[in-house]
Amino acid sequence: MTTADKFKGVLFGQAIGDALGLGTEGMTTEDMAWKYPNGIQHYGQIFQDRHRKRWEIGDWTDDTDMMLCIAEAVIEDKGVNMQNIARHFKEWALGDPMGIGENTYKVLNIGDYVDRPFEVSKKIWEMSKCQSAANGGVMRTSVVGLFPKYVASCAENICKLTHYDPRCVGSCVIVSELIHALVYGEQVPTYGSMIAKSYMYDERIAEYIDKAWKEDDIANLMDDDFMGYTLVTLSVGIWAYWHSTSFVDGLLKVVNAGGDADTNAAVACAILGAKYGFDSIPTEYVEGLIYRDKLEDVTRGLNNILMASR
Ligand SMILES: [Mg+2]
């Protein structure tokens, strides 16, 4: 498996997880049994209820939109400029995007966000009494794992552009560093090193890494009362890395577990794309993405900059 194959696997993995995950987003187990008695395997099966029919079959949602905001800013700057990433987030939010998360919406709609994004993001977090820890940062962090250097500090800062909570920041660093190591063939973080890393951010993270390691059944990670919680998404992502036997195996297990499935699968499948490579992804999932060409362009653009700087 080449680096380029794993690199492409991350970006396509994210988009495919997001696009198929829309099919079960927000569903409980009971709801899924009703709508998908035999589970969901293909985009064409996506149940067209009020929430889902706003998207065309094979479109991805906010998770991949925001990942592309980061990617496009990096391509423009041939490097990382936080203010330009913030500008891309803001422009995207001004387009009244579907599926935008509540915290992200609040932050990006403050008037002078682009001039002082970190202050705005911190203020919104403080207004939640430092309780808000949604998965809007981790859902878009996969691309940061492809950066050649300073992955942890880039993941931290890009997360904080909208999600200031240390649980969000730690989630982004752990996912980005795992992807980076897999793609570039560096020493892959172990269970123990992830636990150690998590304590650098927030002591509440470790329990979720532990669950991801010990639970064989993904259902035991899900919690209908905590849909959209960054630590649930983190645990599902690394669970898929530890417990899946292939890209498709992980994709289908995560999507058919419901909950915040588009985001959980975006994160999990970016990691699986790094582990198994683009070539391991069945073509129907790639060809079914209606904006596949855009993703190809971004992959090429990023590859040119990032691989050249290594
Ligand atoms: Mg989404």
PDB file of C-alpha atoms and ligand atoms in Angstrom:
ATOM      1  CA  MET A   1       0.000   0.000   0.000  1.00  0.00           C
ATOM      2  CA  THR A   2       1.464   3.350  -1.010  1.00  0.00           C
ATOM      3  CA  THR A   3       1.309   6.557   1.008  1.00  0.00           C
ATOM      4  CA  ALA A   4      -0.736   8.137  -1.793  1.00  0.00           C
ATOM      5  CA  ASP A   5      -3.288   5.304  -1.580  1.00  0.00           C
ATOM      6  CA  LYS A   6      -3.707   5.756   2.181  1.00  0.00           C
ATOM      7  CA  PHE A   7      -3.789   9.529   1.774  1.00  0.00           C
ATOM      8  CA  LYS A   8      -6.673   9.278  -0.684  1.00  0.00           C
ATOM      9  CA  GLY A   9      -8.301   6.657   1.509  1.00  0.00           C
ATOM     10  CA  VAL A  10      -8.586   9.161   4.362  1.00  0.00           C
ATOM     11  CA  LEU A  11     -10.453  11.807   2.362  1.00  0.00           C
ATOM     12  CA  PHE A  12     -12.717   9.369   0.529  1.00  0.00           C
ATOM     13  CA  GLY A  13     -13.238   7.314   3.672  1.00  0.00           C
ATOM     14  CA  GLN A  14     -14.465  10.399   5.497  1.00  0.00           C
ATOM     15  CA  ALA A  15     -16.880  11.343   2.686  1.00  0.00           C
ATOM     16  CA  ILE A  16     -18.235   7.807   2.250  1.00  0.00           C
ATOM     17  CA  GLY A  17     -18.827   7.339   5.985  1.00  0.00           C
ATOM     18  CA  ASP A  18     -20.612  10.684   6.085  1.00  0.00           C
ATOM     19  CA  ALA A  19     -22.757   9.964   2.995  1.00  0.00           C
ATOM     20  CA  LEU A  20     -23.893   6.492   4.081  1.00  0.00           C
ATOM     21  CA  GLY A  21     -24.110   7.513   7.745  1.00  0.00           C
ATOM     22  CA  LEU A  22     -26.747  10.101   6.844  1.00  0.00           C
ATOM     23  CA  GLY A  23     -28.993   7.078   6.309  1.00  0.00           C
ATOM     24  CA  THR A  24     -29.152   6.333  10.048  1.00  0.00           C
ATOM     25  CA  GLU A  25     -28.244   9.709  11.538  1.00  0.00           C
ATOM     26  CA  GLY A  26     -30.208  10.396  14.700  1.00  0.00           C
ATOM     27  CA  MET A  27     -31.858   6.969  14.733  1.00  0.00           C
ATOM     28  CA  THR A  28     -32.271   4.762  17.766  1.00  0.00           C
ATOM     29  CA  THR A  29     -32.043   0.979  17.483  1.00  0.00           C
ATOM     30  CA  GLU A  30     -35.855   0.716  17.425  1.00  0.00           C
ATOM     31  CA  ASP A  31     -36.101   3.297  14.666  1.00  0.00           C
ATOM     32  CA  MET A  32     -33.508   1.478  12.550  1.00  0.00           C
ATOM     33  CA  ALA A  33     -35.279  -1.855  12.964  1.00  0.00           C
ATOM     34  CA  TRP A  34     -38.369  -0.208  11.496  1.00  0.00           C
ATOM     35  CA  LYS A  35     -36.687   1.631   8.640  1.00  0.00           C
ATOM     36  CA  TYR A  36     -33.923  -0.856   7.780  1.00  0.00           C
ATOM     37  CA  PRO A  37     -35.052  -4.325   8.866  1.00  0.00           C
ATOM     38  CA  ASN A  38     -32.006  -5.865   7.156  1.00  0.00           C
ATOM     39  CA  GLY A  39     -29.641  -3.010   7.867  1.00  0.00           C
ATOM     40  CA  ILE A  40     -28.345  -0.451   5.389  1.00  0.00           C
ATOM     41  CA  GLN A  41     -25.522  -1.220   2.961  1.00  0.00           C
ATOM     42  CA  HIS A  42     -25.931   1.195   0.043  1.00  0.00           C
ATOM     43  CA  TYR A  43     -26.637   4.876  -0.541  1.00  0.00           C
ATOM     44  CA  GLY A  44     -29.705   3.935  -2.598  1.00  0.00           C
ATOM     45  CA  GLN A  45     -31.403   2.513   0.507  1.00  0.00           C
ATOM     46  CA  ILE A  46     -31.321   5.816   2.418  1.00  0.00           C
ATOM     47  CA  PHE A  47     -34.780   6.275   3.905  1.00  0.00           C
ATOM     48  CA  GLN A  48     -36.335   9.441   2.532  1.00  0.00           C
ATOM     49  CA  ASP A  49     -37.868  10.981   5.631  1.00  0.00           C
ATOM     50  CA  ARG A  50     -38.124  14.689   6.342  1.00  0.00           C
ATOM     51  CA  HIS A  51     -34.569  14.956   7.655  1.00  0.00           C
ATOM     52  CA  ARG A  52     -32.867  12.912   4.952  1.00  0.00           C
ATOM     53  CA  LYS A  53     -34.692  13.917   1.798  1.00  0.00           C
ATOM     54  CA  ARG A  54     -33.057  17.365   1.933  1.00  0.00           C
ATOM     55  CA  TRP A  55     -29.900  15.688   0.597  1.00  0.00           C
ATOM     56  CA  GLU A  56     -29.498  13.990  -2.742  1.00  0.00           C
ATOM     57  CA  ILE A  57     -28.500  10.331  -2.558  1.00  0.00           C
ATOM     58  CA  GLY A  58     -24.700  10.187  -2.483  1.00  0.00           C
ATOM     59  CA  ASP A  59     -24.200  13.673  -1.069  1.00  0.00           C
ATOM     60  CA  TRP A  60     -22.231  14.140   2.140  1.00  0.00           C
ATOM     61  CA  THR A  61     -23.177  16.496   4.983  1.00  0.00           C
ATOM     62  CA  ASP A  62     -21.619  19.266   7.096  1.00  0.00           C
ATOM     63  CA  ASP A  63     -18.828  17.014   8.376  1.00  0.00           C
ATOM     64  CA  THR A  64     -17.178  16.671   4.987  1.00  0.00           C
ATOM     65  CA  ASP A  65     -18.134  20.215   3.956  1.00  0.00           C
ATOM     66  CA  MET A  66     -16.109  21.554   6.876  1.00  0.00           C
ATOM     67  CA  MET A  67     -13.232  19.148   6.263  1.00  0.00           C
ATOM     68  CA  LEU A  68     -13.123  20.582   2.730  1.00  0.00           C
ATOM     69  CA  CYS A  69     -13.097  24.145   4.129  1.00  0.00           C
ATOM     70  CA  ILE A  70      -9.832  23.243   5.902  1.00  0.00           C
ATOM     71  CA  ALA A  71      -8.427  21.489   2.836  1.00  0.00           C
ATOM     72  CA  GLU A  72      -9.256  24.351   0.486  1.00  0.00           C
ATOM     73  CA  ALA A  73      -7.734  26.959   2.812  1.00  0.00           C
ATOM     74  CA  VAL A  74      -4.531  24.897   3.025  1.00  0.00           C
ATOM     75  CA  ILE A  75      -4.388  24.567  -0.767  1.00  0.00           C
ATOM     76  CA  GLU A  76      -4.797  28.355  -1.182  1.00  0.00           C
ATOM     77  CA  ASP A  77      -2.141  29.206   1.382  1.00  0.00           C
ATOM     78  CA  LYS A  78       0.186  26.300   0.656  1.00  0.00           C
ATOM     79  CA  GLY A  79       0.297  26.045   4.424  1.00  0.00           C
ATOM     80  CA  VAL A  80      -1.823  26.571   7.502  1.00  0.00           C
ATOM     81  CA  ASN A  81      -3.328  29.990   8.162  1.00  0.00           C
ATOM     82  CA  MET A  82      -5.929  29.855  10.939  1.00  0.00           C
ATOM     83  CA  GLN A  83      -7.653  33.027   9.865  1.00  0.00           C
ATOM     84  CA  ASN A  84      -8.145  31.764   6.335  1.00  0.00           C
ATOM     85  CA  ILE A  85      -9.601  28.507   7.672  1.00  0.00           C
ATOM     86  CA  ALA A  86     -11.943  30.609   9.846  1.00  0.00           C
ATOM     87  CA  ARG A  87     -12.877  32.633   6.750  1.00  0.00           C
ATOM     88  CA  HIS A  88     -13.760  29.442   4.860  1.00  0.00           C
ATOM     89  CA  PHE A  89     -15.891  28.232   7.797  1.00  0.00           C
ATOM     90  CA  LYS A  90     -17.707  31.567   7.884  1.00  0.00           C
ATOM     91  CA  GLU A  91     -18.345  31.617   4.132  1.00  0.00           C
ATOM     92  CA  TRP A  92     -19.729  28.106   4.346  1.00  0.00           C
ATOM     93  CA  ALA A  93     -22.029  29.082   7.234  1.00  0.00           C
ATOM     94  CA  LEU A  94     -23.300  32.096   5.288  1.00  0.00           C
ATOM     95  CA  GLY A  95     -24.588  29.680   2.644  1.00  0.00           C
ATOM     96  CA  ASP A  96     -27.129  28.412   5.208  1.00  0.00           C
ATOM     97  CA  PRO A  97     -25.828  24.829   5.093  1.00  0.00           C
ATOM     98  CA  MET A  98     -27.985  21.842   5.988  1.00  0.00           C
ATOM     99  CA  GLY A  99     -27.090  19.868   9.071  1.00  0.00           C
ATOM    100  CA  ILE A 100     -24.908  22.516  10.722  1.00  0.00           C
ATOM    101  CA  GLY A 101     -24.422  21.736  14.427  1.00  0.00           C
ATOM    102  CA  GLU A 102     -25.813  24.002  17.115  1.00  0.00           C
ATOM    103  CA  ASN A 103     -22.466  25.046  18.605  1.00  0.00           C
ATOM    104  CA  THR A 104     -20.891  25.618  15.191  1.00  0.00           C
ATOM    105  CA  TYR A 105     -23.901  27.694  14.161  1.00  0.00           C
ATOM    106  CA  LYS A 106     -23.644  29.900  17.240  1.00  0.00           C
ATOM    107  CA  VAL A 107     -19.911  30.490  16.844  1.00  0.00           C
ATOM    108  CA  LEU A 108     -19.860  31.142  13.105  1.00  0.00           C
ATOM    109  CA  ASN A 109     -22.807  33.531  13.257  1.00  0.00           C
ATOM    110  CA  ILE A 110     -21.115  36.028  15.583  1.00  0.00           C
ATOM    111  CA  GLY A 111     -20.478  39.153  13.496  1.00  0.00           C
ATOM    112  CA  ASP A 112     -16.717  39.548  13.842  1.00  0.00           C
ATOM    113  CA  TYR A 113     -15.918  35.845  14.014  1.00  0.00           C
ATOM    114  CA  VAL A 114     -13.284  35.939  11.271  1.00  0.00           C
ATOM    115  CA  ASP A 115     -11.302  38.690  13.014  1.00  0.00           C
ATOM    116  CA  ARG A 116     -11.096  36.921  16.370  1.00  0.00           C
ATOM    117  CA  PRO A 117     -12.276  33.313  15.977  1.00  0.00           C
ATOM    118  CA  PHE A 118     -10.596  31.908  19.087  1.00  0.00           C
ATOM    119  CA  GLU A 119     -12.089  34.566  21.373  1.00  0.00           C
ATOM    120  CA  VAL A 120     -15.542  34.016  19.910  1.00  0.00           C
ATOM    121  CA  SER A 121     -15.297  30.247  20.182  1.00  0.00           C
ATOM    122  CA  LYS A 122     -14.065  30.449  23.790  1.00  0.00           C
ATOM    123  CA  LYS A 123     -16.845  32.872  24.721  1.00  0.00           C
ATOM    124  CA  ILE A 124     -19.556  30.577  23.315  1.00  0.00           C
ATOM    125  CA  TRP A 125     -18.060  27.643  25.203  1.00  0.00           C
ATOM    126  CA  GLU A 126     -18.015  29.663  28.443  1.00  0.00           C
ATOM    127  CA  MET A 127     -21.640  30.634  27.845  1.00  0.00           C
ATOM    128  CA  SER A 128     -22.459  26.902  27.898  1.00  0.00           C
ATOM    129  CA  LYS A 129     -20.898  26.882  31.406  1.00  0.00           C
ATOM    130  CA  CYS A 130     -18.034  24.956  29.800  1.00  0.00           C
ATOM    131  CA  GLN A 131     -20.406  22.008  29.258  1.00  0.00           C
ATOM    132  CA  SER A 132     -20.699  21.997  25.479  1.00  0.00           C
ATOM    133  CA  ALA A 133     -18.436  19.316  23.962  1.00  0.00           C
ATOM    134  CA  ALA A 134     -20.025  18.437  20.638  1.00  0.00           C
ATOM    135  CA  ASN A 135     -18.368  16.424  17.902  1.00  0.00           C
ATOM    136  CA  GLY A 136     -18.180  19.326  15.397  1.00  0.00           C
ATOM    137  CA  GLY A 137     -14.403  19.589  15.762  1.00  0.00           C
ATOM    138  CA  VAL A 138     -13.518  15.917  15.518  1.00  0.00           C
ATOM    139  CA  MET A 139     -15.852  15.379  12.534  1.00  0.00           C
ATOM    140  CA  ARG A 140     -13.575  17.419  10.253  1.00  0.00           C
ATOM    141  CA  THR A 141     -10.127  16.708  11.713  1.00  0.00           C
ATOM    142  CA  SER A 142      -9.133  13.805   9.426  1.00  0.00           C
ATOM    143  CA  VAL A 143      -7.421  16.108   6.925  1.00  0.00           C
ATOM    144  CA  VAL A 144      -5.156  17.457   9.669  1.00  0.00           C
ATOM    145  CA  GLY A 145      -3.702  13.974   9.994  1.00  0.00           C
ATOM    146  CA  LEU A 146      -2.375  14.414   6.454  1.00  0.00           C
ATOM    147  CA  PHE A 147      -0.345  17.509   7.363  1.00  0.00           C
ATOM    148  CA  PRO A 148       3.386  16.811   7.187  1.00  0.00           C
ATOM    149  CA  LYS A 149       4.334  18.286  10.574  1.00  0.00           C
ATOM    150  CA  TYR A 150       2.931  19.853  13.754  1.00  0.00           C
ATOM    151  CA  VAL A 151      -0.142  17.642  13.584  1.00  0.00           C
ATOM    152  CA  ALA A 152      -1.011  17.999  17.281  1.00  0.00           C
ATOM    153  CA  SER A 153      -0.795  21.786  17.411  1.00  0.00           C
ATOM    154  CA  CYS A 154      -2.681  22.178  14.121  1.00  0.00           C
ATOM    155  CA  ALA A 155      -5.392  19.783  15.318  1.00  0.00           C
ATOM    156  CA  GLU A 156      -5.674  21.698  18.603  1.00  0.00           C
ATOM    157  CA  ASN A 157      -5.984  25.108  16.996  1.00  0.00           C
ATOM    158  CA  ILE A 158      -8.293  24.133  14.150  1.00  0.00           C
ATOM    159  CA  CYS A 159     -10.599  22.482  16.691  1.00  0.00           C
ATOM    160  CA  LYS A 160     -10.589  25.578  18.881  1.00  0.00           C
ATOM    161  CA  LEU A 161     -11.732  27.720  15.951  1.00  0.00           C
ATOM    162  CA  THR A 162     -15.232  26.516  16.848  1.00  0.00           C
ATOM    163  CA  HIS A 163     -14.948  23.973  19.694  1.00  0.00           C
ATOM    164  CA  TYR A 164     -12.984  25.158  22.715  1.00  0.00           C
ATOM    165  CA  ASP A 165     -13.648  22.347  25.186  1.00  0.00           C
ATOM    166  CA  PRO A 166     -10.543  20.275  26.045  1.00  0.00           C
ATOM    167  CA  ARG A 167     -12.489  17.055  25.376  1.00  0.00           C
ATOM    168  CA  CYS A 168     -13.053  18.260  21.805  1.00  0.00           C
ATOM    169  CA  VAL A 169      -9.421  19.317  21.432  1.00  0.00           C
ATOM    170  CA  GLY A 170      -8.117  16.000  22.790  1.00  0.00           C
ATOM    171  CA  SER A 171     -10.441  14.070  20.461  1.00  0.00           C
ATOM    172  CA  CYS A 172      -9.058  15.942  17.454  1.00  0.00           C
ATOM    173  CA  VAL A 173      -5.434  15.366  18.426  1.00  0.00           C
ATOM    174  CA  ILE A 174      -5.904  11.635  19.044  1.00  0.00           C
ATOM    175  CA  VAL A 175      -7.724  11.056  15.729  1.00  0.00           C
ATOM    176  CA  SER A 176      -5.361  13.237  13.684  1.00  0.00           C
ATOM    177  CA  GLU A 177      -2.216  11.655  15.130  1.00  0.00           C
ATOM    178  CA  LEU A 178      -3.557   8.148  14.531  1.00  0.00           C
ATOM    179  CA  ILE A 179      -4.318   8.982  10.887  1.00  0.00           C
ATOM    180  CA  HIS A 180      -0.927  10.632  10.443  1.00  0.00           C
ATOM    181  CA  ALA A 181       0.963   7.608  11.754  1.00  0.00           C
ATOM    182  CA  LEU A 182      -1.039   5.199   9.585  1.00  0.00           C
ATOM    183  CA  VAL A 183      -0.633   7.224   6.384  1.00  0.00           C
ATOM    184  CA  TYR A 184       3.051   8.015   6.735  1.00  0.00           C
ATOM    185  CA  GLY A 185       4.089   4.670   8.195  1.00  0.00           C
ATOM    186  CA  GLU A 186       5.197   6.035  11.543  1.00  0.00           C
ATOM    187  CA  GLN A 187       4.855   4.299  14.887  1.00  0.00           C
ATOM    188  CA  VAL A 188       1.111   3.920  15.393  1.00  0.00           C
ATOM    189  CA  PRO A 189      -0.282   5.068  18.766  1.00  0.00           C
ATOM    190  CA  THR A 190      -1.085   2.158  21.075  1.00  0.00           C
ATOM    191  CA  TYR A 191      -3.885   1.870  23.617  1.00  0.00           C
ATOM    192  CA  GLY A 192      -1.455   2.974  26.325  1.00  0.00           C
ATOM    193  CA  SER A 193      -0.056   5.935  24.422  1.00  0.00           C
ATOM    194  CA  MET A 194      -3.557   7.145  23.550  1.00  0.00           C
ATOM    195  CA  ILE A 195      -4.572   6.983  27.209  1.00  0.00           C
ATOM    196  CA  ALA A 196      -1.442   8.913  28.197  1.00  0.00           C
ATOM    197  CA  LYS A 197      -2.073  11.494  25.496  1.00  0.00           C
ATOM    198  CA  SER A 198      -5.686  11.922  26.582  1.00  0.00           C
ATOM    199  CA  TYR A 199      -4.645  13.048  30.076  1.00  0.00           C
ATOM    200  CA  MET A 200      -2.779  15.965  28.517  1.00  0.00           C
ATOM    201  CA  TYR A 201      -6.196  17.360  27.554  1.00  0.00           C
ATOM    202  CA  ASP A 202      -8.917  16.115  29.890  1.00  0.00           C
ATOM    203  CA  GLU A 203      -9.204  13.279  32.384  1.00  0.00           C
ATOM    204  CA  ARG A 204     -12.708  12.421  31.131  1.00  0.00           C
ATOM    205  CA  ILE A 205     -11.360  11.156  27.793  1.00  0.00           C
ATOM    206  CA  ALA A 206      -9.568   7.999  28.980  1.00  0.00           C
ATOM    207  CA  GLU A 207     -12.751   6.110  29.892  1.00  0.00           C
ATOM    208  CA  TYR A 208     -13.926   6.341  26.269  1.00  0.00           C
ATOM    209  CA  ILE A 209     -10.634   5.051  24.857  1.00  0.00           C
ATOM    210  CA  ASP A 210     -10.824   2.223  27.353  1.00  0.00           C
ATOM    211  CA  LYS A 211     -14.347   1.304  26.243  1.00  0.00           C
ATOM    212  CA  ALA A 212     -13.290   1.353  22.592  1.00  0.00           C
ATOM    213  CA  TRP A 213     -10.487  -1.081  23.437  1.00  0.00           C
ATOM    214  CA  LYS A 214     -12.493  -3.494  25.598  1.00  0.00           C
ATOM    215  CA  GLU A 215     -15.946  -3.641  24.034  1.00  0.00           C
ATOM    216  CA  ASP A 216     -16.433  -6.135  21.215  1.00  0.00           C
ATOM    217  CA  ASP A 217     -19.919  -4.877  20.403  1.00  0.00           C
ATOM    218  CA  ILE A 218     -20.217  -1.333  19.090  1.00  0.00           C
ATOM    219  CA  ALA A 219     -23.736  -1.135  20.562  1.00  0.00           C
ATOM    220  CA  ASN A 220     -22.131  -0.823  23.993  1.00  0.00           C
ATOM    221  CA  LEU A 221     -20.485   2.453  22.955  1.00  0.00           C
ATOM    222  CA  MET A 222     -23.704   4.074  21.824  1.00  0.00           C
ATOM    223  CA  ASP A 223     -25.808   6.252  24.091  1.00  0.00           C
ATOM    224  CA  ASP A 224     -29.007   7.845  22.783  1.00  0.00           C
ATOM    225  CA  ASP A 225     -28.754  10.540  25.472  1.00  0.00           C
ATOM    226  CA  PHE A 226     -25.307  11.580  24.280  1.00  0.00           C
ATOM    227  CA  MET A 227     -25.701  11.708  20.508  1.00  0.00           C
ATOM    228  CA  GLY A 228     -23.267  14.244  19.150  1.00  0.00           C
ATOM    229  CA  TYR A 229     -20.885  14.048  22.142  1.00  0.00           C
ATOM    230  CA  THR A 230     -17.276  14.283  21.006  1.00  0.00           C
ATOM    231  CA  LEU A 231     -16.126  11.408  23.229  1.00  0.00           C
ATOM    232  CA  VAL A 232     -18.718   8.996  21.828  1.00  0.00           C
ATOM    233  CA  THR A 233     -17.561   9.836  18.301  1.00  0.00           C
ATOM    234  CA  LEU A 234     -13.913   9.456  19.349  1.00  0.00           C
ATOM    235  CA  SER A 235     -14.612   6.056  20.895  1.00  0.00           C
ATOM    236  CA  VAL A 236     -16.511   4.811  17.832  1.00  0.00           C
ATOM    237  CA  GLY A 237     -13.694   5.968  15.552  1.00  0.00           C
ATOM    238  CA  ILE A 238     -10.958   4.141  17.413  1.00  0.00           C
ATOM    239  CA  TRP A 239     -13.221   1.166  18.077  1.00  0.00           C
ATOM    240  CA  ALA A 240     -13.539   0.769  14.297  1.00  0.00           C
ATOM    241  CA  TYR A 241      -9.759   0.935  13.987  1.00  0.00           C
ATOM    242  CA  TRP A 242      -9.242  -1.793  16.595  1.00  0.00           C
ATOM    243  CA  HIS A 243     -12.205  -4.068  15.856  1.00  0.00           C
ATOM    244  CA  SER A 244     -12.899  -3.967  12.090  1.00  0.00           C
ATOM    245  CA  THR A 245     -11.580  -6.515   9.644  1.00  0.00           C
ATOM    246  CA  SER A 246     -11.860  -4.288   6.546  1.00  0.00           C
ATOM    247  CA  PHE A 247     -13.018  -0.862   5.394  1.00  0.00           C
ATOM    248  CA  VAL A 248     -16.500  -2.125   4.558  1.00  0.00           C
ATOM    249  CA  ASP A 249     -16.793  -4.146   7.748  1.00  0.00           C
ATOM    250  CA  GLY A 250     -16.130  -1.008   9.815  1.00  0.00           C
ATOM    251  CA  LEU A 251     -18.308   1.224   7.626  1.00  0.00           C
ATOM    252  CA  LEU A 252     -21.347  -1.025   7.936  1.00  0.00           C
ATOM    253  CA  LYS A 253     -20.926  -1.683  11.653  1.00  0.00           C
ATOM    254  CA  VAL A 254     -20.685   2.005  12.469  1.00  0.00           C
ATOM    255  CA  VAL A 255     -23.508   3.114  10.176  1.00  0.00           C
ATOM    256  CA  ASN A 256     -25.818   0.349  11.396  1.00  0.00           C
ATOM    257  CA  ALA A 257     -25.185   1.358  15.005  1.00  0.00           C
ATOM    258  CA  GLY A 258     -27.173   4.578  14.414  1.00  0.00           C
ATOM    259  CA  GLY A 259     -26.779   7.543  16.746  1.00  0.00           C
ATOM    260  CA  ASP A 260     -24.852  10.417  15.194  1.00  0.00           C
ATOM    261  CA  ALA A 261     -23.969   8.016  12.417  1.00  0.00           C
ATOM    262  CA  ASP A 262     -22.808  10.412   9.707  1.00  0.00           C
ATOM    263  CA  THR A 263     -20.247  11.966  12.023  1.00  0.00           C
ATOM    264  CA  ASN A 264     -19.260   8.718  13.720  1.00  0.00           C
ATOM    265  CA  ALA A 265     -18.758   7.043  10.338  1.00  0.00           C
ATOM    266  CA  ALA A 266     -16.933  10.056   8.871  1.00  0.00           C
ATOM    267  CA  VAL A 267     -14.334   9.788  11.638  1.00  0.00           C
ATOM    268  CA  ALA A 268     -14.199   5.984  11.711  1.00  0.00           C
ATOM    269  CA  CYS A 269     -13.937   5.626   7.931  1.00  0.00           C
ATOM    270  CA  ALA A 270     -11.235   8.285   7.606  1.00  0.00           C
ATOM    271  CA  ILE A 271      -9.194   6.177  10.029  1.00  0.00           C
ATOM    272  CA  LEU A 272     -10.079   2.976   8.145  1.00  0.00           C
ATOM    273  CA  GLY A 273      -9.125   4.645   4.858  1.00  0.00           C
ATOM    274  CA  ALA A 274      -5.716   5.358   6.379  1.00  0.00           C
ATOM    275  CA  LYS A 275      -5.419   1.781   7.616  1.00  0.00           C
ATOM    276  CA  TYR A 276      -6.646  -0.139   4.568  1.00  0.00           C
ATOM    277  CA  GLY A 277      -6.101   2.387   1.735  1.00  0.00           C
ATOM    278  CA  PHE A 278      -8.315   3.749  -1.040  1.00  0.00           C
ATOM    279  CA  ASP A 279      -7.957   0.613  -3.154  1.00  0.00           C
ATOM    280  CA  SER A 280      -9.690  -1.445  -0.466  1.00  0.00           C
ATOM    281  CA  ILE A 281     -12.896   0.595  -0.809  1.00  0.00           C
ATOM    282  CA  PRO A 282     -15.502  -1.071  -3.090  1.00  0.00           C
ATOM    283  CA  THR A 283     -16.039   1.111  -6.174  1.00  0.00           C
ATOM    284  CA  GLU A 284     -19.794   1.458  -5.660  1.00  0.00           C
ATOM    285  CA  TYR A 285     -19.163   3.652  -2.609  1.00  0.00           C
ATOM    286  CA  VAL A 286     -16.709   5.854  -4.508  1.00  0.00           C
ATOM    287  CA  GLU A 287     -18.739   6.117  -7.685  1.00  0.00           C
ATOM    288  CA  GLY A 288     -21.946   6.756  -5.769  1.00  0.00           C
ATOM    289  CA  LEU A 289     -20.599  10.014  -4.306  1.00  0.00           C
ATOM    290  CA  ILE A 290     -22.255  12.723  -6.375  1.00  0.00           C
ATOM    291  CA  TYR A 291     -19.458  15.221  -5.713  1.00  0.00           C
ATOM    292  CA  ARG A 292     -16.706  12.701  -6.257  1.00  0.00           C
ATOM    293  CA  ASP A 293     -14.903  14.997  -8.772  1.00  0.00           C
ATOM    294  CA  LYS A 294     -14.555  17.724  -6.178  1.00  0.00           C
ATOM    295  CA  LEU A 295     -13.000  15.259  -3.767  1.00  0.00           C
ATOM    296  CA  GLU A 296     -10.584  14.050  -6.467  1.00  0.00           C
ATOM    297  CA  ASP A 297      -9.512  17.667  -7.125  1.00  0.00           C
ATOM    298  CA  VAL A 298      -8.956  18.404  -3.457  1.00  0.00           C
ATOM    299  CA  THR A 299      -7.028  15.154  -2.993  1.00  0.00           C
ATOM    300  CA  ARG A 300      -4.751  16.088  -5.891  1.00  0.00           C
ATOM    301  CA  GLY A 301      -4.300  19.680  -4.702  1.00  0.00           C
ATOM    302  CA  LEU A 302      -3.458  18.654  -1.155  1.00  0.00           C
ATOM    303  CA  ASN A 303      -1.214  15.863  -2.267  1.00  0.00           C
ATOM    304  CA  ASN A 304       0.879  18.235  -4.372  1.00  0.00           C
ATOM    305  CA  ILE A 305       1.490  20.596  -1.465  1.00  0.00           C
ATOM    306  CA  LEU A 306       1.791  18.184   1.405  1.00  0.00           C
ATOM    307  CA  MET A 307       3.838  15.449  -0.204  1.00  0.00           C
ATOM    308  CA  ALA A 308       6.216  18.032  -1.671  1.00  0.00           C
ATOM    309  CA  SER A 309       6.889  19.474   1.770  1.00  0.00           C
ATOM    310  CA  ARG A 310       7.848  16.143   3.311  1.00  0.00           C
TER     311      ARG A 310
HETATM  312 MG    MG B   1     -23.434  15.717   9.438  1.00  0.00          MG
END
